[in-house]
mmCIF file of C-alpha atoms in Angstrom:
data_model
loop_
_atom_site.group_PDB
_atom_site.id
_atom_site.type_symbol
_atom_site.label_atom_id
_atom_site.label_comp_id
_atom_site.label_asym_id
_atom_site.label_seq_id
_atom_site.Cartn_x
_atom_site.Cartn_y
_atom_site.Cartn_z
ATOM 1 C CA ASP A 1 -35.117 -85.217 -0.126
ATOM 2 C CA VAL A 2 -32.486 -82.842 -1.416
ATOM 3 C CA GLN A 3 -33.250 -79.280 -0.349
ATOM 4 C CA LEU A 4 -31.464 -75.980 -0.721
ATOM 5 C CA VAL A 5 -32.798 -72.860 0.987
ATOM 6 C CA GLU A 6 -31.257 -69.447 0.420
ATOM 7 C CA SER A 7 -31.417 -66.591 2.888
ATOM 8 C CA GLY A 8 -29.702 -63.292 3.625
ATOM 9 C CA GLY A 9 -30.800 -61.192 0.688
ATOM 10 C CA GLY A 10 -32.027 -57.643 1.071
ATOM 11 C CA LEU A 11 -31.536 -54.004 0.171
ATOM 12 C CA VAL A 12 -28.106 -52.471 0.615
ATOM 13 C CA GLN A 13 -26.368 -49.318 -0.541
ATOM 14 C CA ALA A 14 -23.550 -49.442 -3.051
ATOM 15 C CA GLY A 15 -20.290 -50.257 -1.299
ATOM 16 C CA GLY A 16 -22.065 -52.264 1.372
ATOM 17 C CA SER A 17 -21.965 -55.950 2.220
ATOM 18 C CA LEU A 18 -24.330 -58.886 2.482
ATOM 19 C CA ARG A 19 -23.864 -62.510 3.423
ATOM 20 C CA LEU A 20 -26.027 -65.049 1.665
ATOM 21 C CA SER A 21 -26.546 -68.514 3.084
ATOM 22 C CA CYS A 22 -27.581 -71.724 1.387
ATOM 23 C CA ALA A 23 -28.854 -74.259 3.906
ATOM 24 C CA THR A 24 -28.604 -77.763 2.487
ATOM 25 C CA SER A 25 -30.222 -81.018 3.560
ATOM 26 C CA GLY A 26 -30.703 -84.512 2.197
ATOM 27 C CA PHE A 27 -27.149 -84.927 0.918
ATOM 28 C CA SER A 28 -23.501 -84.572 1.886
ATOM 29 C CA LEU A 29 -21.428 -81.598 0.804
ATOM 30 C CA ASP A 30 -18.626 -84.099 0.193
ATOM 31 C CA ASP A 31 -20.599 -85.507 -2.764
ATOM 32 C CA TYR A 32 -21.829 -82.280 -4.327
ATOM 33 C CA ALA A 33 -20.437 -79.005 -5.550
ATOM 34 C CA ILE A 34 -22.494 -75.947 -4.679
ATOM 35 C CA GLY A 35 -22.808 -73.026 -7.031
ATOM 36 C CA TRP A 36 -24.207 -69.554 -6.600
ATOM 37 C CA PHE A 37 -25.995 -68.034 -9.567
ATOM 38 C CA ARG A 38 -27.809 -64.780 -10.128
ATOM 39 C CA GLN A 39 -30.412 -63.589 -12.549
ATOM 40 C CA ALA A 40 -31.374 -60.001 -13.197
ATOM 41 C CA PRO A 41 -34.580 -59.089 -15.044
ATOM 42 C CA GLY A 42 -34.226 -59.705 -18.766
ATOM 43 C CA LYS A 43 -30.843 -61.378 -18.377
ATOM 44 C CA GLU A 44 -29.632 -64.950 -18.417
ATOM 45 C CA ARG A 45 -28.804 -66.788 -15.232
ATOM 46 C CA GLU A 46 -25.133 -66.123 -14.496
ATOM 47 C CA GLY A 47 -22.665 -68.253 -12.564
ATOM 48 C CA VAL A 48 -21.195 -66.251 -9.680
ATOM 49 C CA SER A 49 -19.160 -68.734 -7.660
ATOM 50 C CA SER A 50 -18.824 -72.403 -6.866
ATOM 51 C CA ILE A 51 -17.245 -74.552 -4.205
ATOM 52 C CA SER A 52 -16.402 -78.215 -3.895
ATOM 53 C CA ARG A 53 -15.643 -79.222 -0.343
ATOM 54 C CA SER A 54 -14.196 -82.581 -1.421
ATOM 55 C CA ASP A 55 -11.163 -80.955 -3.056
ATOM 56 C CA ALA A 56 -11.429 -77.464 -1.539
ATOM 57 C CA ALA A 57 -11.831 -75.967 -5.019
ATOM 58 C CA THR A 58 -13.437 -72.550 -5.398
ATOM 59 C CA TYR A 59 -14.334 -70.617 -8.527
ATOM 60 C CA TYR A 60 -15.444 -67.047 -9.150
ATOM 61 C CA ALA A 61 -16.781 -65.075 -12.062
ATOM 62 C CA ASP A 62 -14.417 -62.291 -13.104
ATOM 63 C CA SER A 63 -17.075 -59.730 -12.222
ATOM 64 C CA VAL A 64 -16.986 -60.680 -8.527
ATOM 65 C CA LYS A 65 -13.365 -61.728 -7.946
ATOM 66 C CA GLY A 66 -11.875 -59.891 -5.007
ATOM 67 C CA ARG A 67 -15.308 -58.831 -3.753
ATOM 68 C CA PHE A 68 -17.158 -62.102 -3.078
ATOM 69 C CA THR A 69 -16.014 -65.040 -0.995
ATOM 70 C CA ILE A 70 -17.596 -68.485 -0.972
ATOM 71 C CA GLY A 71 -17.220 -70.897 1.908
ATOM 72 C CA THR A 72 -18.825 -73.665 3.890
ATOM 73 C CA ASP A 73 -20.033 -73.893 7.467
ATOM 74 C CA ASN A 74 -19.518 -77.603 7.910
ATOM 75 C CA ALA A 75 -21.295 -77.809 11.236
ATOM 76 C CA LYS A 76 -24.464 -76.465 9.645
ATOM 77 C CA ASN A 77 -24.156 -77.995 6.146
ATOM 78 C CA THR A 78 -24.418 -74.465 4.863
ATOM 79 C CA VAL A 79 -22.665 -72.709 2.019
ATOM 80 C CA TYR A 80 -22.329 -68.964 2.309
ATOM 81 C CA LEU A 81 -21.494 -66.188 -0.125
ATOM 82 C CA GLN A 82 -19.942 -63.146 1.511
ATOM 83 C CA MET A 83 -20.468 -60.172 -0.771
ATOM 84 C CA SER A 84 -18.570 -56.932 -0.247
ATOM 85 C CA SER A 85 -18.117 -53.697 -2.178
ATOM 86 C CA LEU A 86 -21.500 -54.276 -3.732
ATOM 87 C CA LYS A 87 -22.435 -52.466 -6.908
ATOM 88 C CA PRO A 88 -25.838 -51.694 -8.432
ATOM 89 C CA GLU A 89 -25.050 -54.202 -11.183
ATOM 90 C CA ASP A 90 -24.973 -56.942 -8.539
ATOM 91 C CA THR A 91 -28.737 -56.521 -8.177
ATOM 92 C CA ALA A 92 -30.425 -59.831 -9.001
ATOM 93 C CA VAL A 93 -32.144 -62.856 -7.581
ATOM 94 C CA TYR A 94 -29.431 -65.121 -6.206
ATOM 95 C CA TYR A 95 -29.803 -68.891 -6.314
ATOM 96 C CA CYS A 96 -27.747 -71.722 -4.929
ATOM 97 C CA ALA A 97 -27.593 -75.037 -6.736
ATOM 98 C CA ALA A 98 -26.097 -78.472 -6.216
ATOM 99 C CA TYR A 99 -24.177 -80.579 -8.704
ATOM 100 C CA LEU A 100 -23.480 -84.271 -8.077
ATOM 101 C CA LEU A 101 -19.725 -84.734 -8.489
ATOM 102 C CA ALA A 102 -20.115 -88.390 -9.493
ATOM 103 C CA PHE A 103 -21.167 -87.156 -12.932
ATOM 104 C CA GLY A 104 -17.608 -85.998 -13.540
ATOM 105 C CA PRO A 105 -16.159 -82.572 -14.298
ATOM 106 C CA GLU A 106 -18.600 -80.081 -15.786
ATOM 107 C CA PRO A 107 -18.460 -76.313 -16.312
ATOM 108 C CA TRP A 108 -19.139 -74.806 -12.888
ATOM 109 C CA GLU A 109 -20.503 -71.597 -14.417
ATOM 110 C CA SER A 110 -23.202 -73.262 -16.499
ATOM 111 C CA TRP A 111 -26.630 -73.520 -14.926
ATOM 112 C CA ARG A 112 -27.165 -76.708 -16.968
ATOM 113 C CA THR A 113 -24.538 -78.478 -14.852
ATOM 114 C CA TYR A 114 -26.606 -78.392 -11.675
ATOM 115 C CA HIS A 115 -29.210 -80.882 -10.556
ATOM 116 C CA TYR A 116 -30.959 -79.166 -7.662
ATOM 117 C CA TRP A 117 -31.904 -75.537 -7.041
ATOM 118 C CA GLY A 118 -33.101 -73.340 -4.254
ATOM 119 C CA GLN A 119 -35.929 -70.844 -4.568
ATOM 120 C CA GLY A 120 -33.720 -67.756 -4.690
ATOM 121 C CA THR A 121 -33.234 -64.631 -2.599
ATOM 122 C CA GLN A 122 -33.425 -61.045 -3.843
ATOM 123 C CA VAL A 123 -30.409 -58.772 -3.572
ATOM 124 C CA THR A 124 -30.916 -55.111 -4.406
ATOM 125 C CA VAL A 125 -28.029 -52.646 -4.396
ATOM 126 C CA SER A 126 -28.996 -48.979 -4.523
ATOM 127 C CA SER A 127 -26.725 -46.313 -5.973
#
């Protein structure tokens, strides 16, 4: 079975850092792109970043460029999201999701693109 499990969320002060992890199982990262999304209360789910190991492509929302870094730990089949210079507006539940590349190119930032989702991890940034 395809599974994605997020971890690493927590409470951090503005300007601090957190590293989120998305542990994957049941599929190969060579066949899927992995996206990170976030959803704050009362807001739509927002694409934060995405990575495709097959072509080493990475994507970032403008709001996080220069502050967040996405990468893969190939030995652990894990995708991480290193978040630095955190701001209160980064507060949200963060989800990772998997998109089967065989379906062809789709907008990485759209939650509708993705086929499998994790349960989410809370990130709270205090001012």
